[in-house]
Coordinates of C-alpha atoms in Angstrom, one line a residue:
M1 CA 42.2 -26.3 -36.4
S2 CA 40.8 -29.6 -35.4
T3 CA 37.1 -29.8 -34.6
N4 CA 37.3 -33.2 -33.0
F5 CA 37.5 -33.1 -29.2
T6 CA 36.0 -34.7 -26.1
T7 CA 35.0 -32.9 -23.0
T8 CA 34.1 -34.6 -19.8
F9 CA 31.9 -32.9 -17.2
T10 CA 31.5 -34.2 -13.6
H11 CA 28.7 -33.2 -11.3
R12 CA 30.4 -33.8 -8.0
G13 CA 28.2 -35.6 -5.5
L14 CA 25.7 -36.8 -8.1
R15 CA 25.5 -40.6 -7.5
P16 CA 23.2 -43.2 -9.1
E17 CA 21.6 -44.0 -5.8
L18 CA 20.3 -40.5 -5.4
E19 CA 16.6 -39.9 -6.2
C20 CA 17.5 -37.0 -8.5
H21 CA 20.2 -38.8 -10.5
T22 CA 18.1 -39.6 -13.6
V23 CA 16.5 -36.1 -13.7
C24 CA 19.9 -34.3 -13.1
T25 CA 21.7 -36.4 -15.7
T26 CA 19.0 -35.8 -18.3
A27 CA 18.9 -32.1 -17.5
W28 CA 22.7 -31.7 -17.8
G29 CA 22.6 -33.5 -21.1
Y30 CA 19.9 -31.0 -22.3
H31 CA 21.8 -28.0 -21.0
L32 CA 25.0 -29.1 -22.6
N33 CA 23.4 -29.9 -26.0
A34 CA 21.1 -26.9 -26.1
G35 CA 23.7 -24.5 -24.8
L36 CA 27.3 -25.4 -25.1
E37 CA 27.2 -27.5 -28.2
A38 CA 25.1 -24.9 -30.0
L39 CA 27.5 -22.2 -29.0
L40 CA 30.5 -24.2 -30.1
T41 CA 29.0 -25.1 -33.5
G42 CA 27.7 -21.6 -34.4
G43 CA 24.1 -22.3 -33.4
A44 CA 22.0 -20.2 -31.1
P45 CA 22.4 -21.4 -27.5
A46 CA 19.2 -22.0 -25.5
P47 CA 20.0 -21.1 -21.9
I48 CA 17.6 -22.0 -19.1
T49 CA 16.0 -18.8 -17.9
P50 CA 13.0 -17.9 -15.8
D51 CA 11.0 -17.5 -19.1
T52 CA 12.1 -20.9 -20.5
Y53 CA 12.4 -23.2 -17.5
R54 CA 9.0 -24.7 -17.9
D55 CA 9.6 -25.6 -21.6
V56 CA 13.0 -27.1 -20.6
A57 CA 11.4 -29.1 -17.8
D58 CA 8.8 -30.5 -20.3
T59 CA 11.6 -31.3 -22.8
V60 CA 13.8 -33.0 -20.2
G61 CA 10.8 -34.9 -18.8
A62 CA 10.0 -36.2 -22.3
Q63 CA 13.6 -37.2 -22.9
R64 CA 13.7 -39.0 -19.5
N65 CA 10.5 -40.9 -20.3
R66 CA 11.9 -42.0 -23.7
A67 CA 15.0 -43.2 -21.9
G68 CA 12.9 -45.4 -19.6

């Protein structure tokens, strides 16, 4: 079984001119890496829950700040 694949996700309606574009793009990246990628590679997924959303927001904010 091949382990090489590409998946494309589209957040319909999310456009670069929207104020939330950078935050949403970074958050989706986090969500997919921390959740879906971990699940597919045998790791422990890290879903966003009421108990973890503040830590996730801090992580996403730090990633966004590094990205400029």
